[in-house]
Amino acid sequence: MAEARRIAADFVACLPHIRMALKLDAQAALDGDPAAGSLEEVILTYPGFEAITVHRIAHWLYDAEVPYIPRAMAEHAHMRTGIDLHPGARIGQRFFIDHGTGVVIGETTEIGDDVKIYQGVTLGALSVHRRFAGAKRHPTLEDGVVIYAGATVLGGETVIGRNAVIGGNVWLTASVPPDTT
């Protein structure tokens, strides 16, 4: 019981940080989508914002090693939004998923700040063999990356460099240098 109380107290203490991260995510959506009319519209209607909202809470619980709940939260968000975002994925500030349907972001994915991805993007593993559990299996996106619709980026050694732009329907299993388009 003491452990549960400690986790609950730590979670409550972290809520202002989660709220600030979500405020920045909402602003990134507003700034990154010319069709967005207001922050309120983003917060209330964008599936990508709903998915990242659930993720930021589930990720905190995942890092705190709370069993089952983070994964259940992620799967509920997946059912509601069509965005499959594993609670273990590490996501920086000002993250924006535009449109969102069909996005898959794996457990060991690392995403920097100011990243934008579009519908149908997969950030996945090259192998799903059980022996790789616990290893880095998913790609890293550095700050400022944009990935357009339908792109698939696979592998734990794959790094998409800072400010790189990945075109639609691209299949990548190798790293991309910074500032590449």
Short mmCIF file of N, CA and C in Angstrom, two decimals:
data_model
loop_
_atom_site.label_atom_id
_atom_site.label_comp_id
_atom_site.label_asym_id
_atom_site.label_seq_id
_atom_site.Cartn_x
_atom_site.Cartn_y
_atom_site.Cartn_z
N MET A 1 0.82 -1.19 0.00
CA MET A 1 0.00 0.00 0.00
C MET A 1 0.87 1.26 0.00
N ALA A 2 1.98 1.21 0.70
CA ALA A 2 2.88 2.38 0.75
C ALA A 2 3.43 2.69 -0.64
N GLU A 3 3.74 1.65 -1.41
CA GLU A 3 4.25 1.84 -2.77
C GLU A 3 3.19 2.51 -3.65
N ALA A 4 1.96 2.09 -3.54
CA ALA A 4 0.87 2.70 -4.32
C ALA A 4 0.69 4.17 -3.94
N ARG A 5 0.79 4.46 -2.67
CA ARG A 5 0.67 5.87 -2.23
C ARG A 5 1.82 6.71 -2.75
N ARG A 6 3.02 6.15 -2.75
CA ARG A 6 4.18 6.87 -3.27
C ARG A 6 4.00 7.16 -4.76
N ILE A 7 3.58 6.15 -5.51
CA ILE A 7 3.36 6.33 -6.95
C ILE A 7 2.28 7.38 -7.19
N ALA A 8 1.19 7.31 -6.44
CA ALA A 8 0.10 8.28 -6.59
C ALA A 8 0.58 9.70 -6.28
N ALA A 9 1.36 9.86 -5.22
CA ALA A 9 1.87 11.19 -4.86
C ALA A 9 2.82 11.71 -5.94
N ASP A 10 3.69 10.84 -6.45
CA ASP A 10 4.61 11.24 -7.52
C ASP A 10 3.83 11.63 -8.78
N PHE A 11 2.78 10.87 -9.08
CA PHE A 11 1.97 11.17 -10.26
C PHE A 11 1.30 12.54 -10.13
N VAL A 12 0.72 12.81 -8.99
CA VAL A 12 0.07 14.11 -8.77
C VAL A 12 1.09 15.24 -8.90
N ALA A 13 2.29 15.02 -8.37
CA ALA A 13 3.34 16.04 -8.47
C ALA A 13 3.76 16.28 -9.92
N CYS A 14 3.64 15.27 -10.77
CA CYS A 14 4.05 15.37 -12.17
C CYS A 14 2.98 16.00 -13.06
N LEU A 15 1.75 16.07 -12.60
CA LEU A 15 0.66 16.57 -13.44
C LEU A 15 0.90 17.96 -14.05
N PRO A 16 1.48 18.92 -13.32
CA PRO A 16 1.75 20.21 -13.97
C PRO A 16 2.71 20.09 -15.16
N HIS A 17 3.66 19.17 -15.09
CA HIS A 17 4.60 18.97 -16.20
C HIS A 17 3.89 18.35 -17.40
N ILE A 18 3.01 17.38 -17.12
CA ILE A 18 2.24 16.76 -18.20
C ILE A 18 1.32 17.80 -18.84
N ARG A 19 0.69 18.62 -18.02
CA ARG A 19 -0.20 19.67 -18.54
C ARG A 19 0.57 20.64 -19.44
N MET A 20 1.77 21.03 -19.03
CA MET A 20 2.58 21.94 -19.85
C MET A 20 2.97 21.28 -21.17
N ALA A 21 3.36 20.00 -21.11
CA ALA A 21 3.71 19.28 -22.34
C ALA A 21 2.51 19.24 -23.29
N LEU A 22 1.33 19.00 -22.75
CA LEU A 22 0.13 18.95 -23.59
C LEU A 22 -0.23 20.32 -24.16
N LYS A 23 0.01 21.36 -23.40
CA LYS A 23 -0.22 22.72 -23.91
C LYS A 23 0.68 22.98 -25.11
N LEU A 24 1.93 22.55 -25.02
CA LEU A 24 2.87 22.71 -26.13
C LEU A 24 2.48 21.85 -27.33
N ASP A 25 1.99 20.63 -27.06
CA ASP A 25 1.51 19.76 -28.15
C ASP A 25 0.33 20.40 -28.87
N ALA A 26 -0.61 20.95 -28.12
CA ALA A 26 -1.78 21.59 -28.73
C ALA A 26 -1.35 22.79 -29.57
N GLN A 27 -0.40 23.56 -29.08
CA GLN A 27 0.10 24.71 -29.84
C GLN A 27 0.80 24.26 -31.11
N ALA A 28 1.55 23.15 -31.04
CA ALA A 28 2.21 22.61 -32.23
C ALA A 28 1.18 22.22 -33.28
N ALA A 29 0.07 21.64 -32.85
CA ALA A 29 -1.00 21.28 -33.79
C ALA A 29 -1.61 22.53 -34.42
N LEU A 30 -1.88 23.52 -33.60
CA LEU A 30 -2.45 24.77 -34.11
C LEU A 30 -1.50 25.43 -35.10
N ASP A 31 -0.22 25.48 -34.75
CA ASP A 31 0.78 26.10 -35.62
C ASP A 31 1.04 25.28 -36.88
N GLY A 32 0.90 23.96 -36.77
CA GLY A 32 1.27 23.08 -37.87
C GLY A 32 0.15 22.69 -38.81
N ASP A 33 -1.08 23.10 -38.52
CA ASP A 33 -2.21 22.73 -39.37
C ASP A 33 -3.00 23.97 -39.73
N PRO A 34 -2.91 24.42 -40.98
CA PRO A 34 -3.64 25.63 -41.37
C PRO A 34 -5.15 25.48 -41.25
N ALA A 35 -5.65 24.25 -41.16
CA ALA A 35 -7.10 24.03 -41.01
C ALA A 35 -7.56 24.17 -39.56
N ALA A 36 -6.62 24.20 -38.62
CA ALA A 36 -6.98 24.31 -37.20
C ALA A 36 -7.44 25.73 -36.90
N GLY A 37 -8.65 25.84 -36.34
CA GLY A 37 -9.20 27.17 -36.07
C GLY A 37 -8.82 27.75 -34.73
N SER A 38 -8.55 26.88 -33.75
CA SER A 38 -8.25 27.37 -32.40
C SER A 38 -7.65 26.25 -31.57
N LEU A 39 -7.06 26.63 -30.43
CA LEU A 39 -6.57 25.61 -29.50
C LEU A 39 -7.71 24.74 -29.00
N GLU A 40 -8.86 25.35 -28.77
CA GLU A 40 -10.01 24.59 -28.30
C GLU A 40 -10.39 23.51 -29.30
N GLU A 41 -10.38 23.86 -30.59
CA GLU A 41 -10.70 22.89 -31.63
C GLU A 41 -9.70 21.73 -31.61
N VAL A 42 -8.43 22.04 -31.50
CA VAL A 42 -7.39 21.00 -31.44
C VAL A 42 -7.64 20.08 -30.25
N ILE A 43 -7.83 20.66 -29.09
CA ILE A 43 -7.98 19.89 -27.85
C ILE A 43 -9.23 19.02 -27.89
N LEU A 44 -10.32 19.53 -28.42
CA LEU A 44 -11.59 18.82 -28.37
C LEU A 44 -11.85 17.88 -29.54
N THR A 45 -11.16 18.08 -30.68
CA THR A 45 -11.53 17.31 -31.87
C THR A 45 -10.41 16.55 -32.56
N TYR A 46 -9.16 16.82 -32.27
CA TYR A 46 -8.07 16.19 -33.02
C TYR A 46 -7.72 14.82 -32.42
N PRO A 47 -7.82 13.74 -33.20
CA PRO A 47 -7.47 12.43 -32.66
C PRO A 47 -6.00 12.32 -32.27
N GLY A 48 -5.12 13.00 -32.99
CA GLY A 48 -3.71 12.98 -32.62
C GLY A 48 -3.47 13.59 -31.26
N PHE A 49 -4.22 14.64 -30.95
CA PHE A 49 -4.07 15.26 -29.63
C PHE A 49 -4.63 14.35 -28.55
N GLU A 50 -5.74 13.68 -28.82
CA GLU A 50 -6.28 12.73 -27.85
C GLU A 50 -5.27 11.62 -27.58
N ALA A 51 -4.66 11.10 -28.63
CA ALA A 51 -3.69 10.01 -28.47
C ALA A 51 -2.47 10.46 -27.65
N ILE A 52 -1.94 11.65 -27.92
CA ILE A 52 -0.76 12.10 -27.17
C ILE A 52 -1.13 12.45 -25.74
N THR A 53 -2.36 12.90 -25.51
CA THR A 53 -2.82 13.17 -24.14
C THR A 53 -2.79 11.89 -23.32
N VAL A 54 -3.40 10.85 -23.85
CA VAL A 54 -3.40 9.56 -23.15
C VAL A 54 -1.97 9.05 -23.01
N HIS A 55 -1.18 9.20 -24.08
CA HIS A 55 0.19 8.70 -24.04
C HIS A 55 1.02 9.36 -22.93
N ARG A 56 0.92 10.66 -22.79
CA ARG A 56 1.77 11.34 -21.80
C ARG A 56 1.46 10.84 -20.39
N ILE A 57 0.22 10.53 -20.11
CA ILE A 57 -0.14 9.97 -18.80
C ILE A 57 0.28 8.51 -18.71
N ALA A 58 -0.04 7.73 -19.75
CA ALA A 58 0.31 6.30 -19.75
C ALA A 58 1.82 6.11 -19.70
N HIS A 59 2.57 6.97 -20.38
CA HIS A 59 4.03 6.85 -20.37
C HIS A 59 4.59 7.06 -18.96
N TRP A 60 4.04 8.04 -18.26
CA TRP A 60 4.49 8.26 -16.89
C TRP A 60 4.24 7.00 -16.06
N LEU A 61 3.07 6.42 -16.18
CA LEU A 61 2.73 5.20 -15.43
C LEU A 61 3.61 4.03 -15.86
N TYR A 62 3.91 3.95 -17.16
CA TYR A 62 4.80 2.90 -17.69
C TYR A 62 6.19 3.02 -17.06
N ASP A 63 6.72 4.24 -17.04
CA ASP A 63 8.04 4.46 -16.42
C ASP A 63 8.03 4.16 -14.93
N ALA A 64 6.88 4.35 -14.28
CA ALA A 64 6.74 4.04 -12.85
C ALA A 64 6.51 2.55 -12.62
N GLU A 65 6.51 1.78 -13.71
CA GLU A 65 6.33 0.32 -13.67
C GLU A 65 4.99 -0.10 -13.08
N VAL A 66 3.97 0.72 -13.32
CA VAL A 66 2.61 0.34 -12.95
C VAL A 66 2.16 -0.73 -13.96
N PRO A 67 1.73 -1.90 -13.48
CA PRO A 67 1.36 -2.97 -14.42
C PRO A 67 0.01 -2.72 -15.09
N TYR A 68 -0.10 -3.16 -16.33
CA TYR A 68 -1.34 -3.24 -17.11
C TYR A 68 -2.00 -1.91 -17.45
N ILE A 69 -2.12 -1.01 -16.53
CA ILE A 69 -2.90 0.21 -16.74
C ILE A 69 -2.37 1.04 -17.92
N PRO A 70 -1.05 1.26 -18.04
CA PRO A 70 -0.58 2.06 -19.19
C PRO A 70 -0.96 1.42 -20.53
N ARG A 71 -0.82 0.10 -20.61
CA ARG A 71 -1.14 -0.59 -21.86
C ARG A 71 -2.64 -0.54 -22.13
N ALA A 72 -3.45 -0.70 -21.10
CA ALA A 72 -4.91 -0.61 -21.27
C ALA A 72 -5.31 0.79 -21.74
N MET A 73 -4.68 1.81 -21.19
CA MET A 73 -4.95 3.18 -21.63
C MET A 73 -4.60 3.37 -23.10
N ALA A 74 -3.42 2.87 -23.48
CA ALA A 74 -2.97 3.00 -24.87
C ALA A 74 -3.91 2.28 -25.83
N GLU A 75 -4.35 1.09 -25.45
CA GLU A 75 -5.25 0.33 -26.32
C GLU A 75 -6.62 1.00 -26.43
N HIS A 76 -7.08 1.60 -25.35
CA HIS A 76 -8.35 2.33 -25.40
C HIS A 76 -8.22 3.53 -26.36
N ALA A 77 -7.12 4.26 -26.25
CA ALA A 77 -6.88 5.39 -27.16
C ALA A 77 -6.77 4.90 -28.60
N HIS A 78 -6.14 3.75 -28.80
CA HIS A 78 -6.01 3.17 -30.14
C HIS A 78 -7.39 2.88 -30.73
N MET A 79 -8.27 2.30 -29.93
CA MET A 79 -9.63 2.02 -30.42
C MET A 79 -10.38 3.31 -30.77
N ARG A 80 -10.18 4.35 -30.00
CA ARG A 80 -10.90 5.61 -30.22
C ARG A 80 -10.33 6.42 -31.38
N THR A 81 -9.01 6.36 -31.60
CA THR A 81 -8.36 7.28 -32.54
C THR A 81 -7.77 6.61 -33.77
N GLY A 82 -7.54 5.30 -33.72
CA GLY A 82 -6.84 4.63 -34.82
C GLY A 82 -5.34 4.83 -34.76
N ILE A 83 -4.84 5.38 -33.66
CA ILE A 83 -3.41 5.63 -33.47
C ILE A 83 -2.89 4.66 -32.41
N ASP A 84 -1.92 3.82 -32.80
CA ASP A 84 -1.36 2.79 -31.91
C ASP A 84 -0.03 3.31 -31.37
N LEU A 85 -0.07 3.85 -30.18
CA LEU A 85 1.07 4.52 -29.56
C LEU A 85 1.43 3.79 -28.28
N HIS A 86 2.51 3.00 -28.33
CA HIS A 86 2.91 2.20 -27.16
C HIS A 86 3.32 3.13 -26.02
N PRO A 87 2.89 2.82 -24.78
CA PRO A 87 3.22 3.70 -23.65
C PRO A 87 4.71 3.79 -23.34
N GLY A 88 5.51 2.87 -23.86
CA GLY A 88 6.95 2.93 -23.63
C GLY A 88 7.68 3.92 -24.53
N ALA A 89 7.06 4.34 -25.63
CA ALA A 89 7.71 5.27 -26.55
C ALA A 89 8.03 6.59 -25.84
N ARG A 90 9.22 7.11 -26.11
CA ARG A 90 9.66 8.38 -25.51
C ARG A 90 9.46 9.50 -26.53
N ILE A 91 8.66 10.50 -26.14
CA ILE A 91 8.26 11.55 -27.08
C ILE A 91 8.58 12.91 -26.48
N GLY A 92 9.28 13.72 -27.28
CA GLY A 92 9.69 15.05 -26.84
C GLY A 92 8.54 16.06 -26.86
N GLN A 93 8.91 17.32 -26.76
CA GLN A 93 7.95 18.43 -26.69
C GLN A 93 7.44 18.81 -28.08
N ARG A 94 6.24 19.40 -28.10
CA ARG A 94 5.64 19.95 -29.31
C ARG A 94 5.48 18.88 -30.41
N PHE A 95 4.93 17.74 -30.04
CA PHE A 95 4.71 16.62 -30.95
C PHE A 95 3.33 16.75 -31.59
N PHE A 96 3.26 16.52 -32.90
CA PHE A 96 1.99 16.65 -33.61
C PHE A 96 1.80 15.48 -34.57
N ILE A 97 0.71 14.75 -34.38
CA ILE A 97 0.28 13.72 -35.33
C ILE A 97 -0.88 14.33 -36.11
N ASP A 98 -0.68 14.57 -37.40
CA ASP A 98 -1.74 15.17 -38.22
C ASP A 98 -2.56 14.06 -38.88
N HIS A 99 -3.84 14.15 -38.80
CA HIS A 99 -4.82 13.18 -39.29
C HIS A 99 -4.80 11.91 -38.44
N GLY A 100 -3.71 11.21 -38.39
CA GLY A 100 -3.48 10.18 -37.38
C GLY A 100 -3.86 8.76 -37.71
N THR A 101 -4.92 8.53 -38.46
CA THR A 101 -5.38 7.17 -38.67
C THR A 101 -4.25 6.28 -39.19
N GLY A 102 -4.08 5.13 -38.55
CA GLY A 102 -3.09 4.16 -38.99
C GLY A 102 -1.68 4.39 -38.51
N VAL A 103 -1.45 5.37 -37.67
CA VAL A 103 -0.10 5.60 -37.12
C VAL A 103 0.22 4.51 -36.10
N VAL A 104 1.43 3.96 -36.20
CA VAL A 104 1.93 2.97 -35.25
C VAL A 104 3.28 3.45 -34.75
N ILE A 105 3.43 3.56 -33.43
CA ILE A 105 4.69 3.98 -32.81
C ILE A 105 5.04 2.94 -31.76
N GLY A 106 6.15 2.22 -32.00
CA GLY A 106 6.53 1.09 -31.15
C GLY A 106 7.16 1.48 -29.83
N GLU A 107 7.27 0.47 -28.98
CA GLU A 107 7.67 0.63 -27.58
C GLU A 107 8.99 1.36 -27.37
N THR A 108 10.01 1.07 -28.16
CA THR A 108 11.34 1.65 -27.90
C THR A 108 11.65 2.83 -28.83
N THR A 109 10.62 3.35 -29.49
CA THR A 109 10.80 4.53 -30.33
C THR A 109 11.19 5.72 -29.46
N GLU A 110 12.10 6.54 -29.97
CA GLU A 110 12.49 7.79 -29.31
C GLU A 110 12.24 8.93 -30.29
N ILE A 111 11.48 9.91 -29.86
CA ILE A 111 11.10 11.04 -30.71
C ILE A 111 11.53 12.33 -30.03
N GLY A 112 12.27 13.16 -30.77
CA GLY A 112 12.75 14.42 -30.23
C GLY A 112 11.67 15.49 -30.20
N ASP A 113 12.09 16.72 -30.04
CA ASP A 113 11.18 17.87 -29.98
C ASP A 113 10.79 18.32 -31.40
N ASP A 114 9.62 18.95 -31.50
CA ASP A 114 9.16 19.59 -32.74
C ASP A 114 9.06 18.61 -33.90
N VAL A 115 8.55 17.42 -33.63
CA VAL A 115 8.38 16.39 -34.65
C VAL A 115 6.92 16.36 -35.08
N LYS A 116 6.71 16.17 -36.40
CA LYS A 116 5.36 16.09 -36.96
C LYS A 116 5.29 14.85 -37.84
N ILE A 117 4.26 14.03 -37.62
CA ILE A 117 4.05 12.88 -38.48
C ILE A 117 2.60 12.87 -38.97
N TYR A 118 2.43 12.25 -40.12
CA TYR A 118 1.12 12.19 -40.76
C TYR A 118 0.54 10.78 -40.70
N GLN A 119 -0.68 10.65 -41.20
CA GLN A 119 -1.41 9.39 -41.14
C GLN A 119 -0.64 8.24 -41.80
N GLY A 120 -0.85 7.06 -41.24
CA GLY A 120 -0.29 5.85 -41.83
C GLY A 120 1.19 5.65 -41.61
N VAL A 121 1.82 6.45 -40.78
CA VAL A 121 3.26 6.29 -40.50
C VAL A 121 3.45 5.15 -39.51
N THR A 122 4.43 4.29 -39.79
CA THR A 122 4.82 3.23 -38.87
C THR A 122 6.25 3.46 -38.43
N LEU A 123 6.45 3.51 -37.12
CA LEU A 123 7.78 3.54 -36.52
C LEU A 123 7.91 2.21 -35.80
N GLY A 124 8.46 1.22 -36.50
CA GLY A 124 8.39 -0.15 -36.03
C GLY A 124 9.73 -0.84 -35.91
N ALA A 125 9.64 -2.15 -35.63
CA ALA A 125 10.81 -3.00 -35.43
C ALA A 125 11.08 -3.81 -36.69
N LEU A 126 12.34 -4.15 -36.90
CA LEU A 126 12.71 -5.04 -38.00
C LEU A 126 12.38 -6.49 -37.67
N SER A 127 12.39 -6.82 -36.39
CA SER A 127 12.11 -8.18 -35.95
C SER A 127 11.21 -8.12 -34.73
N VAL A 128 10.29 -9.04 -34.66
CA VAL A 128 9.41 -9.11 -33.50
C VAL A 128 9.68 -10.37 -32.68
N HIS A 129 10.83 -10.99 -32.92
CA HIS A 129 11.18 -12.20 -32.18
C HIS A 129 11.27 -11.89 -30.69
N ARG A 130 10.76 -12.77 -29.88
CA ARG A 130 10.69 -12.58 -28.42
C ARG A 130 12.05 -12.30 -27.80
N ARG A 131 13.11 -12.85 -28.36
CA ARG A 131 14.44 -12.66 -27.76
C ARG A 131 14.89 -11.20 -27.79
N PHE A 132 14.22 -10.36 -28.58
CA PHE A 132 14.58 -8.95 -28.66
C PHE A 132 13.81 -8.07 -27.66
N ALA A 133 12.95 -8.69 -26.85
CA ALA A 133 12.23 -7.93 -25.83
C ALA A 133 13.24 -7.25 -24.91
N GLY A 134 13.02 -5.99 -24.63
CA GLY A 134 13.93 -5.23 -23.77
C GLY A 134 15.05 -4.54 -24.53
N ALA A 135 15.27 -4.91 -25.80
CA ALA A 135 16.31 -4.27 -26.61
C ALA A 135 15.70 -3.10 -27.38
N LYS A 136 16.55 -2.19 -27.86
CA LYS A 136 16.09 -1.07 -28.70
C LYS A 136 15.73 -1.64 -30.07
N ARG A 137 14.44 -1.69 -30.38
CA ARG A 137 13.95 -2.30 -31.61
C ARG A 137 13.36 -1.29 -32.60
N HIS A 138 13.10 -0.09 -32.14
CA HIS A 138 12.37 0.89 -32.94
C HIS A 138 13.25 2.11 -33.21
N PRO A 139 12.91 2.91 -34.22
CA PRO A 139 13.78 4.02 -34.64
C PRO A 139 13.81 5.20 -33.67
N THR A 140 14.78 6.06 -33.92
CA THR A 140 14.92 7.33 -33.21
C THR A 140 14.70 8.46 -34.22
N LEU A 141 13.85 9.41 -33.85
CA LEU A 141 13.64 10.62 -34.66
C LEU A 141 14.21 11.78 -33.87
N GLU A 142 15.18 12.47 -34.44
CA GLU A 142 15.75 13.63 -33.75
C GLU A 142 14.82 14.84 -33.91
N ASP A 143 15.20 15.95 -33.31
CA ASP A 143 14.37 17.16 -33.31
C ASP A 143 14.05 17.64 -34.72
N GLY A 144 12.84 18.15 -34.89
CA GLY A 144 12.46 18.82 -36.13
C GLY A 144 12.14 17.91 -37.30
N VAL A 145 12.02 16.62 -37.10
CA VAL A 145 11.74 15.68 -38.18
C VAL A 145 10.27 15.79 -38.60
N VAL A 146 10.04 15.66 -39.91
CA VAL A 146 8.68 15.55 -40.46
C VAL A 146 8.63 14.25 -41.26
N ILE A 147 7.60 13.44 -41.02
CA ILE A 147 7.41 12.20 -41.78
C ILE A 147 6.01 12.23 -42.38
N TYR A 148 5.97 12.14 -43.71
CA TYR A 148 4.70 12.24 -44.43
C TYR A 148 3.98 10.90 -44.52
N ALA A 149 2.74 10.96 -44.97
CA ALA A 149 1.79 9.84 -44.93
C ALA A 149 2.34 8.55 -45.54
N GLY A 150 2.07 7.47 -44.83
CA GLY A 150 2.36 6.14 -45.34
C GLY A 150 3.80 5.68 -45.21
N ALA A 151 4.67 6.50 -44.65
CA ALA A 151 6.08 6.11 -44.52
C ALA A 151 6.23 5.05 -43.43
N THR A 152 7.19 4.15 -43.66
CA THR A 152 7.52 3.11 -42.69
C THR A 152 9.00 3.24 -42.37
N VAL A 153 9.30 3.40 -41.09
CA VAL A 153 10.68 3.54 -40.62
C VAL A 153 10.89 2.44 -39.59
N LEU A 154 11.85 1.55 -39.86
CA LEU A 154 12.02 0.36 -39.03
C LEU A 154 13.43 0.24 -38.47
N GLY A 155 13.53 -0.31 -37.27
CA GLY A 155 14.80 -0.74 -36.72
C GLY A 155 15.34 0.13 -35.61
N GLY A 156 15.90 -0.52 -34.61
CA GLY A 156 16.44 0.15 -33.45
C GLY A 156 17.71 0.93 -33.71
N GLU A 157 18.41 0.62 -34.79
CA GLU A 157 19.63 1.37 -35.13
C GLU A 157 19.35 2.48 -36.13
N THR A 158 18.12 2.60 -36.57
CA THR A 158 17.75 3.63 -37.54
C THR A 158 17.52 4.96 -36.83
N VAL A 159 18.26 5.98 -37.28
CA VAL A 159 18.14 7.33 -36.72
C VAL A 159 17.80 8.28 -37.86
N ILE A 160 16.72 9.01 -37.69
CA ILE A 160 16.35 10.05 -38.64
C ILE A 160 16.87 11.36 -38.07
N GLY A 161 17.85 11.94 -38.75
CA GLY A 161 18.57 13.10 -38.24
C GLY A 161 17.73 14.36 -38.14
N ARG A 162 18.21 15.25 -37.31
CA ARG A 162 17.57 16.53 -37.02
C ARG A 162 17.14 17.24 -38.31
N ASN A 163 15.88 17.70 -38.32
CA ASN A 163 15.30 18.48 -39.42
C ASN A 163 15.19 17.72 -40.75
N ALA A 164 15.30 16.40 -40.72
CA ALA A 164 15.11 15.61 -41.94
C ALA A 164 13.62 15.55 -42.26
N VAL A 165 13.33 15.44 -43.55
CA VAL A 165 11.96 15.28 -44.03
C VAL A 165 11.89 13.97 -44.80
N ILE A 166 10.98 13.09 -44.37
CA ILE A 166 10.79 11.80 -45.01
C ILE A 166 9.50 11.85 -45.81
N GLY A 167 9.60 11.58 -47.10
CA GLY A 167 8.45 11.66 -47.99
C GLY A 167 7.44 10.55 -47.76
N GLY A 168 6.28 10.71 -48.37
CA GLY A 168 5.21 9.74 -48.23
C GLY A 168 5.55 8.40 -48.86
N ASN A 169 5.04 7.34 -48.25
CA ASN A 169 5.17 5.97 -48.75
C ASN A 169 6.61 5.49 -48.87
N VAL A 170 7.51 6.06 -48.11
CA VAL A 170 8.92 5.64 -48.09
C VAL A 170 9.06 4.47 -47.12
N TRP A 171 9.95 3.54 -47.47
CA TRP A 171 10.29 2.40 -46.60
C TRP A 171 11.75 2.57 -46.21
N LEU A 172 12.03 2.77 -44.91
CA LEU A 172 13.40 3.01 -44.45
C LEU A 172 13.82 1.98 -43.41
N THR A 173 15.02 1.44 -43.60
CA THR A 173 15.63 0.57 -42.58
C THR A 173 17.06 1.02 -42.31
N ALA A 174 17.41 2.21 -42.78
CA ALA A 174 18.75 2.77 -42.57
C ALA A 174 18.60 4.21 -42.11
N SER A 175 19.62 4.71 -41.46
CA SER A 175 19.59 6.07 -40.93
C SER A 175 19.60 7.12 -42.04
N VAL A 176 19.09 8.30 -41.71
CA VAL A 176 19.04 9.44 -42.63
C VAL A 176 19.77 10.59 -41.94
N PRO A 177 20.72 11.23 -42.64
CA PRO A 177 21.48 12.33 -42.02
C PRO A 177 20.60 13.54 -41.71
N PRO A 178 21.06 14.39 -40.80
CA PRO A 178 20.33 15.63 -40.51
C PRO A 178 20.14 16.48 -41.76
N ASP A 179 19.08 17.28 -41.77
CA ASP A 179 18.79 18.25 -42.82
C ASP A 179 18.62 17.63 -44.20
N THR A 180 18.21 16.37 -44.25
CA THR A 180 17.98 15.68 -45.52
C THR A 180 16.50 15.78 -45.88
N THR A 181 16.23 16.00 -47.17
CA THR A 181 14.84 15.99 -47.65
C THR A 181 14.68 15.00 -48.78
#
